Short mmCIF file of C-alpha atoms and ligand atoms in Angstrom, two decimals:
data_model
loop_
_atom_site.label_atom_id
_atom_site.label_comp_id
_atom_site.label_asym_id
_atom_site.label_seq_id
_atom_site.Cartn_x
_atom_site.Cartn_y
_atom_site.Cartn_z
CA UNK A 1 23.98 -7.67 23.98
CA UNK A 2 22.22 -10.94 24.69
CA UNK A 3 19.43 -12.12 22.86
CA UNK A 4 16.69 -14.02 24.95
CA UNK A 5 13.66 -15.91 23.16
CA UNK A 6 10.25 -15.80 24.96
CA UNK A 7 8.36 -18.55 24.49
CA UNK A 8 6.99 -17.43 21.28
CA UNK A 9 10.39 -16.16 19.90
CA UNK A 10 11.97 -19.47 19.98
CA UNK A 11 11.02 -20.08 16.26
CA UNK A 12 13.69 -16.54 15.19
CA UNK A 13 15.50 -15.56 18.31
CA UNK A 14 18.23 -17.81 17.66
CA UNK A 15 18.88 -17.18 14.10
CA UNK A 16 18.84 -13.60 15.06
CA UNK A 17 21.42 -14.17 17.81
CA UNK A 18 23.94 -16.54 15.49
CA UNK A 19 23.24 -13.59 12.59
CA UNK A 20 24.73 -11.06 15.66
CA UNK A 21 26.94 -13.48 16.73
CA UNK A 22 25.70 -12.83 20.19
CA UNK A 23 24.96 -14.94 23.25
CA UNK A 24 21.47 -16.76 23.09
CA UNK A 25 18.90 -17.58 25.83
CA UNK A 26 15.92 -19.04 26.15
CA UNK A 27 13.46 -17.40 29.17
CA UNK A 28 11.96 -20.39 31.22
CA UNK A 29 8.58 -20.29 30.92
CA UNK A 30 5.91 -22.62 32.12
CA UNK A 31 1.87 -21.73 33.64
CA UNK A 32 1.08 -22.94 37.59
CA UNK A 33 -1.53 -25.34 37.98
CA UNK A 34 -4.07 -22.36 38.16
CA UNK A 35 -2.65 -20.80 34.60
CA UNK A 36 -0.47 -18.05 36.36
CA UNK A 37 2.83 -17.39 34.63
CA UNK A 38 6.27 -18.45 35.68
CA UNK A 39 9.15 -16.96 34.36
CA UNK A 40 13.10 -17.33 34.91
CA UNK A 41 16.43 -15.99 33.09
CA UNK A 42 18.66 -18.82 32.93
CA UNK A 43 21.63 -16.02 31.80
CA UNK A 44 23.06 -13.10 33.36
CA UNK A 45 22.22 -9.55 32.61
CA UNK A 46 23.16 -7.75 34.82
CA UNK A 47 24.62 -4.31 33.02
CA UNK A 48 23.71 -6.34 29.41
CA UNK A 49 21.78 -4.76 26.56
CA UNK A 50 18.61 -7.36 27.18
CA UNK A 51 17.01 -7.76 23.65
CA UNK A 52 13.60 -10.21 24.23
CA UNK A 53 12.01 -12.00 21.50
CA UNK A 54 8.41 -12.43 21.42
CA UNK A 55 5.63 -12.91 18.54
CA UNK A 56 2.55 -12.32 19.99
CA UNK A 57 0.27 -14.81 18.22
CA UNK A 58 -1.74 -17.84 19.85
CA UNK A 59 -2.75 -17.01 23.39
CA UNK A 60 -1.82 -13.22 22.75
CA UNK A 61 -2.38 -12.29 26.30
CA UNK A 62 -0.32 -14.85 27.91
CA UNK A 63 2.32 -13.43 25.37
CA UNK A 64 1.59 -10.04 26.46
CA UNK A 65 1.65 -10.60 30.40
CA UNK A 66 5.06 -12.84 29.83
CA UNK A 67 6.79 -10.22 27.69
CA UNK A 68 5.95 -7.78 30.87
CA UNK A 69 7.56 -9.83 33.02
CA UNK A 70 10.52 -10.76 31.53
CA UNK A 71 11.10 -7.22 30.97
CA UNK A 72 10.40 -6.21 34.80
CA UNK A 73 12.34 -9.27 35.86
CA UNK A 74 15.56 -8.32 33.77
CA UNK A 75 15.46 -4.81 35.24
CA UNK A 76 15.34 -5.93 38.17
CA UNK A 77 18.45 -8.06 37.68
CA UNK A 78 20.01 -5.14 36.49
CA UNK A 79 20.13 -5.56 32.91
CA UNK A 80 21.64 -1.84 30.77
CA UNK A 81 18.93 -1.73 28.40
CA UNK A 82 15.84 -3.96 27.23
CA UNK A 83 14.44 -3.78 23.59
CA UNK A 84 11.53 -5.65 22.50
CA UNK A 85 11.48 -7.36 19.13
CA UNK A 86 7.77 -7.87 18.50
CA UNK A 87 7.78 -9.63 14.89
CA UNK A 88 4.53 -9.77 15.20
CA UNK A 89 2.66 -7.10 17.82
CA UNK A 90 -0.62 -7.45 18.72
CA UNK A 91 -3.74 -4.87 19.31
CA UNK A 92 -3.16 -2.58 16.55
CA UNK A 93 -6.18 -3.04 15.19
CA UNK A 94 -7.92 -2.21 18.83
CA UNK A 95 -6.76 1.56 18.38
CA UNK A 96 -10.19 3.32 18.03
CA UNK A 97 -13.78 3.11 20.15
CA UNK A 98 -15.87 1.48 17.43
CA UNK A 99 -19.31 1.55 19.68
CA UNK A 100 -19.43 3.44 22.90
CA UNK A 101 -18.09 1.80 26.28
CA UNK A 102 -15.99 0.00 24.28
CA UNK A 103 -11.83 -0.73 25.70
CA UNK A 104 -9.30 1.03 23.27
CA UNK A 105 -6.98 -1.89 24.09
CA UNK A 106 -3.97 -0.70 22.28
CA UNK A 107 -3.53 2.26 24.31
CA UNK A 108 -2.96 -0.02 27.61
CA UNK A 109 -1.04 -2.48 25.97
CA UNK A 110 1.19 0.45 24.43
CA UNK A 111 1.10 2.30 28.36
CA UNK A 112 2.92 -1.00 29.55
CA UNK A 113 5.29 -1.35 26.61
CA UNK A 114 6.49 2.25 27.40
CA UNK A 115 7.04 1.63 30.75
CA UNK A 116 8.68 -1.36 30.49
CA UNK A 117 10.98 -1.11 27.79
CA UNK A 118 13.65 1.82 26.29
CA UNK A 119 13.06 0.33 22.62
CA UNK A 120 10.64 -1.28 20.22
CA UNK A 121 11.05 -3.49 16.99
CA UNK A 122 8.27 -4.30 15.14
CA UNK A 123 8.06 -6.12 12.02
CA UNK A 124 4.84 -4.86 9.59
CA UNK A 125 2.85 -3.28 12.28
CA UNK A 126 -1.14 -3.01 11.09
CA UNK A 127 -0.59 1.03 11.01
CA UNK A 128 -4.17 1.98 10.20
CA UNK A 129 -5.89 5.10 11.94
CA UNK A 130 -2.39 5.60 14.13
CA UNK A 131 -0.37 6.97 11.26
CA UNK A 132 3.20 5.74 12.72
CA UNK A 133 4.38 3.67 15.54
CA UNK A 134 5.58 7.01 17.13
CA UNK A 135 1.78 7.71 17.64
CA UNK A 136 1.43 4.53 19.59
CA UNK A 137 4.77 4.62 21.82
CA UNK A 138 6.83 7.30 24.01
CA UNK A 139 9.86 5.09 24.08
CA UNK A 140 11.93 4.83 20.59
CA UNK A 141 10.18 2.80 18.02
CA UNK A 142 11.55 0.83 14.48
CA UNK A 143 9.01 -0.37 12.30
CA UNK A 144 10.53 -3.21 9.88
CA UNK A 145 8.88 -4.38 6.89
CA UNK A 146 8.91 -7.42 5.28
CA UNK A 147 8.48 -5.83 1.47
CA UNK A 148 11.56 -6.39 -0.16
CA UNK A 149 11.77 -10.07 1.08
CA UNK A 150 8.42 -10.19 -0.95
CA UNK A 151 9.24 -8.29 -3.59
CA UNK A 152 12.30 -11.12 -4.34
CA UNK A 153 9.33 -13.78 -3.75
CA UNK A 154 7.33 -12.22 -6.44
CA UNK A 155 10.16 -11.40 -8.96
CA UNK A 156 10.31 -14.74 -9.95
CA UNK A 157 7.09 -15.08 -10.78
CA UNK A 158 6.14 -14.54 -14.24
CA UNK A 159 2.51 -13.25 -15.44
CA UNK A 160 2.02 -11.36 -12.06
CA UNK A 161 -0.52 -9.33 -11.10
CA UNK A 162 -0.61 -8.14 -8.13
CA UNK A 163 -4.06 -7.41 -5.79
CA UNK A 164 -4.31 -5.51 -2.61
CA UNK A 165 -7.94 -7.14 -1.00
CA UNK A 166 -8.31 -3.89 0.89
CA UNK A 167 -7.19 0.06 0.82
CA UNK A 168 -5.00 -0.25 3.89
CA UNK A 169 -3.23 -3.51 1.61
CA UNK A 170 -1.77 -0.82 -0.63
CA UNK A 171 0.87 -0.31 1.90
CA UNK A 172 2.56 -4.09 1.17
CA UNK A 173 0.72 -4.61 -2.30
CA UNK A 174 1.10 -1.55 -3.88
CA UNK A 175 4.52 -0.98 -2.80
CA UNK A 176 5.92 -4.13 -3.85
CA UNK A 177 4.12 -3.75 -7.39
CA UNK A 178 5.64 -0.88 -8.00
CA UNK A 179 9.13 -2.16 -6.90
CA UNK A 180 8.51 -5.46 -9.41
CA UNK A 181 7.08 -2.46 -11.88
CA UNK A 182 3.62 -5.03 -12.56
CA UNK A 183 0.07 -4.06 -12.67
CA UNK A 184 -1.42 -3.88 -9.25
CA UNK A 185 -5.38 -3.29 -8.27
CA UNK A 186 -6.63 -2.60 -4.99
CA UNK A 187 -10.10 -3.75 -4.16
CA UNK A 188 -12.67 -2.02 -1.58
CA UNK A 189 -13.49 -4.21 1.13
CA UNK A 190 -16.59 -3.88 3.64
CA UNK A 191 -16.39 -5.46 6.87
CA UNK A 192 -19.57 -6.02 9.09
CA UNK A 193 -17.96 -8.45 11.95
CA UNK A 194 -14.56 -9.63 13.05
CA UNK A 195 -16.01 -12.80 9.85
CA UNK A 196 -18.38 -11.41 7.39
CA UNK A 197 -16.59 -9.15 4.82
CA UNK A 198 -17.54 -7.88 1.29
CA UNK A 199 -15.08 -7.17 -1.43
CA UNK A 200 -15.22 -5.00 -4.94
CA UNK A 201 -13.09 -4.58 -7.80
CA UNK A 202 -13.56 -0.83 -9.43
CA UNK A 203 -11.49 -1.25 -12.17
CA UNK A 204 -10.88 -3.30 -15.41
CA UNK A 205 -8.07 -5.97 -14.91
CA UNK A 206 -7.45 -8.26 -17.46
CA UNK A 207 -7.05 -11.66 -15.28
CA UNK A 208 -6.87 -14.34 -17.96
CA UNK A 209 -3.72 -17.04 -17.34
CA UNK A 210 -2.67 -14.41 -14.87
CA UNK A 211 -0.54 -15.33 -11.95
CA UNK A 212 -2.54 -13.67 -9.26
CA UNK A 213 -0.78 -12.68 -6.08
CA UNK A 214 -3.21 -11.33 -3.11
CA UNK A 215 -0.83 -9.52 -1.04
CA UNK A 216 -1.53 -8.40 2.81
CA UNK A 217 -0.05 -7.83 5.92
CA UNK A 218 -1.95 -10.38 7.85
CA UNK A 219 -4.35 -13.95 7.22
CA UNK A 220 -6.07 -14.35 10.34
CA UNK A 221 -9.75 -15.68 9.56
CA UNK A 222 -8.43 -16.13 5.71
CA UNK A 223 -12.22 -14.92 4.94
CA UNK A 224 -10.74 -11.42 3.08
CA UNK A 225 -8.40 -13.35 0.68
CA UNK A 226 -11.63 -16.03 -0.09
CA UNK A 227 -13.82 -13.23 -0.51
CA UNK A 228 -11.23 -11.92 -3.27
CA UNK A 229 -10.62 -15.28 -4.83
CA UNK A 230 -14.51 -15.51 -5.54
CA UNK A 231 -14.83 -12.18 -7.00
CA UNK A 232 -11.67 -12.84 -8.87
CA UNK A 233 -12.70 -16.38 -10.42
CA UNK A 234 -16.24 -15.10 -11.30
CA UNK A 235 -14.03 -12.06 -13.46
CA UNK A 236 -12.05 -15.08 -15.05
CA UNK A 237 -8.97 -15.43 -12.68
CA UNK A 238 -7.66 -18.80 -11.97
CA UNK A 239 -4.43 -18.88 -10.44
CA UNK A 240 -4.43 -17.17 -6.85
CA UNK A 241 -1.57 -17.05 -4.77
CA UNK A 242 -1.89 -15.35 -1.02
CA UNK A 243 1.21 -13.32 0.24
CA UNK A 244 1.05 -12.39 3.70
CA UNK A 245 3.36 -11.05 6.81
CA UNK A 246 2.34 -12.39 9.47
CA UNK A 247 0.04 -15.85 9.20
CA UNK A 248 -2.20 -15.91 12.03
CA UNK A 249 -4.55 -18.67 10.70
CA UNK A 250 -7.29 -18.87 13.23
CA UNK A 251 -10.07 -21.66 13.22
CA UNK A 252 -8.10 -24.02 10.55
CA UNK A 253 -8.08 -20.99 8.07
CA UNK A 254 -4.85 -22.17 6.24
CA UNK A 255 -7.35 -25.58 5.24
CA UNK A 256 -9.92 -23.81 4.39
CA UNK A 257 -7.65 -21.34 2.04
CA UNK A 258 -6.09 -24.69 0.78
CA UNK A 259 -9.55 -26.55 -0.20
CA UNK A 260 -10.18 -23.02 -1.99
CA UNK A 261 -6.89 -24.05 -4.28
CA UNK A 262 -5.21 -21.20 -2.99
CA UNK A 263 -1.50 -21.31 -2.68
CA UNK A 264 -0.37 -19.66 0.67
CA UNK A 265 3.14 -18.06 1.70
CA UNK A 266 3.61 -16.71 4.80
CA UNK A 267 7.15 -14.16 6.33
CA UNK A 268 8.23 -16.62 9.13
CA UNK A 269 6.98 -13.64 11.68
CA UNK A 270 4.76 -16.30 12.98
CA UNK A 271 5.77 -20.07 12.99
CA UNK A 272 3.87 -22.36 10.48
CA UNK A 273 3.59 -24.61 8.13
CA UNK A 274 3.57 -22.10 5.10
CA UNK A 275 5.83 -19.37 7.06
CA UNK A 276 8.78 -19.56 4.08
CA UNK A 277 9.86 -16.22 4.06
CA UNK A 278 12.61 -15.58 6.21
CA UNK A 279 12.94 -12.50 8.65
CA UNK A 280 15.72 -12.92 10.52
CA UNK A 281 17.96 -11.47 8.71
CA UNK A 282 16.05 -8.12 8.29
CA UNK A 283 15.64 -8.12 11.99
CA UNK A 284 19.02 -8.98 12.62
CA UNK A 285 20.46 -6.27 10.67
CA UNK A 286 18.15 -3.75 11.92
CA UNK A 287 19.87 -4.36 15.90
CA UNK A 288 23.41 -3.86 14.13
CA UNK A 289 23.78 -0.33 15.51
CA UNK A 290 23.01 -1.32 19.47
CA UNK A 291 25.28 -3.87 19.69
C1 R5P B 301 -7.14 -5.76 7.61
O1 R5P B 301 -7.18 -4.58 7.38
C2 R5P B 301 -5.93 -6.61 7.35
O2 R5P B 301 -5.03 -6.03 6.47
C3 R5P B 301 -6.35 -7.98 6.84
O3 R5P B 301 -6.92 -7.83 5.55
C4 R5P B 301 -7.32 -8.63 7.73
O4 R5P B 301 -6.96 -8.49 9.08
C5 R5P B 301 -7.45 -10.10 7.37
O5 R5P B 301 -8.36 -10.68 8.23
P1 R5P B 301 -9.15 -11.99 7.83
O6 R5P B 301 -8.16 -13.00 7.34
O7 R5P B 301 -9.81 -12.39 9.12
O8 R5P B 301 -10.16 -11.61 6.80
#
């Protein structure tokens, strides 16, 4: 097995490989003049199980058309088997025609993957309408999650209570409340645009000198967790504390969170300044079996 980083692996792919003990390579990547992608393997993989690394956050499609062709490319050079580790994989949330005419982008994006690759790894995927990852893919899929690294964040924190800023949320905040065994509350959010949502609270929580923890999967605007941290301080909360998977932190999100006093932790899914929770190990263990 070799492990090779794409260009936005590089910040994991490494720890994964020296967790495997397994040869490590970074995929030479660079645009043209005219923004095509070039691409080169710098190892040899010819018969090799061909594991590639790649977050897909930033300039998601350049990720996306990259990951394609490193995956074509080591085929073509012979490589066994190729698995993609996605720990974070993009689209999911594209997996329905909102308003007629509209693209139902996960479904191409999920075409390619299939054809491309024999395996799939991906860390928290936004399961929403699709129900499991086997819904989305042909080829094998693993979904990882990042709970029980977040459940030993939380742990240590006393005077938790835990919030879920939308129904899908239960799935990370939920879960790791009951694991901890504190109170949790899940709030009913209305979204009107990819920026404007609405949050409410329909039950009593007792928030004085709480320690609240808003738990997602994903901070990409940041505007869900400050619409909760509003409703939350009008009800008498104070301390607020945002758990996520996978930071995304578009449009200086993480600054505004920060001018909002809210504390922000982030799984290291994505690179950043607040990504503290590690999950390479998780991923890691996860390949033990193909090695
Ligand atoms: C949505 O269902 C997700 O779990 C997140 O709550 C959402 O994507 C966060 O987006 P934003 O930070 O832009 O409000």
């Amino acid at each position: 097995m070799i492990i090779i980083s794409c260009s936005h692996g590089l910040h994991i792919a490494k720890k994964i490989a020296n967790k495997l003990k397994k040869t490590y390579s970074k995929l030479e990547v660079r645009q043209f003049p005219d923004s095509e992608t070039y691409l080169k393997f710098n190892v040899n993989v010819k018969n090799k199980t061909v594991v590639l690394v790649q977050s897909f956050y930033g300039n998601v499609n350049d990720c996306v058309i990259e990951t394609l062709f490193a995956a074509e490319t080591a085929a073509d050079l012979g490589a066994k088997k190729i698995i993609l580790v996605a720990p974070y994989f993009p689209y999911l949330r594209q997996d329905k025609r909102f308003k007629p005419g509209e693209c139902i982008s996960l479904r191409t994006i999920a075409k390619n993957i299939d054809e491309d690759f024999d395996e799939v790894y991906i860390m928290d995927p936004h399961l929403h309408r699709e129900k499991t990852l086997k819904h989305i893919f042909k080829i094998k899929s693993h979904k990882l999650t990042a709970n029980p690294l977040i459940v030993n964040y939380i742990k240590k924190i006393k005077n938790a209570l835990i919030i879920g800023p939308d129904v899908e949320s239960y799935k990370w905040a939920e879960k790791v409340a009951d694991k901890i065994g504190c109170e949790c509350a899940i709030l009913e959010k209305h979204r009107s645009s990819a920026y404007d949502v609405k949050v409410k609270l329909n039950k009593k929580v007792d928030l004085k000198d709480r320690n609240i923890l808003i738990v997602d999967d994903m901070i990409s605007t940041g505007n869900t967790i400050i619409e909760t941290v509003k409703l939350l301080k009008k009800m008498g909360g104070r301390k607020f504390t945002a758990i996520c998977v996978h930071g995304i932190f578009v449009n200086n999100a993480l600054e505004k969170l920060r001018r909002n006093r809210i504390n922000v932790v982030a799984c290291n899914t994505i690179p950043g300044k607040v990504a503290k929770i590690d999950v390479s190990t998780l991923i890691a263990d996860s390949l033990k079996d193909k090695i």
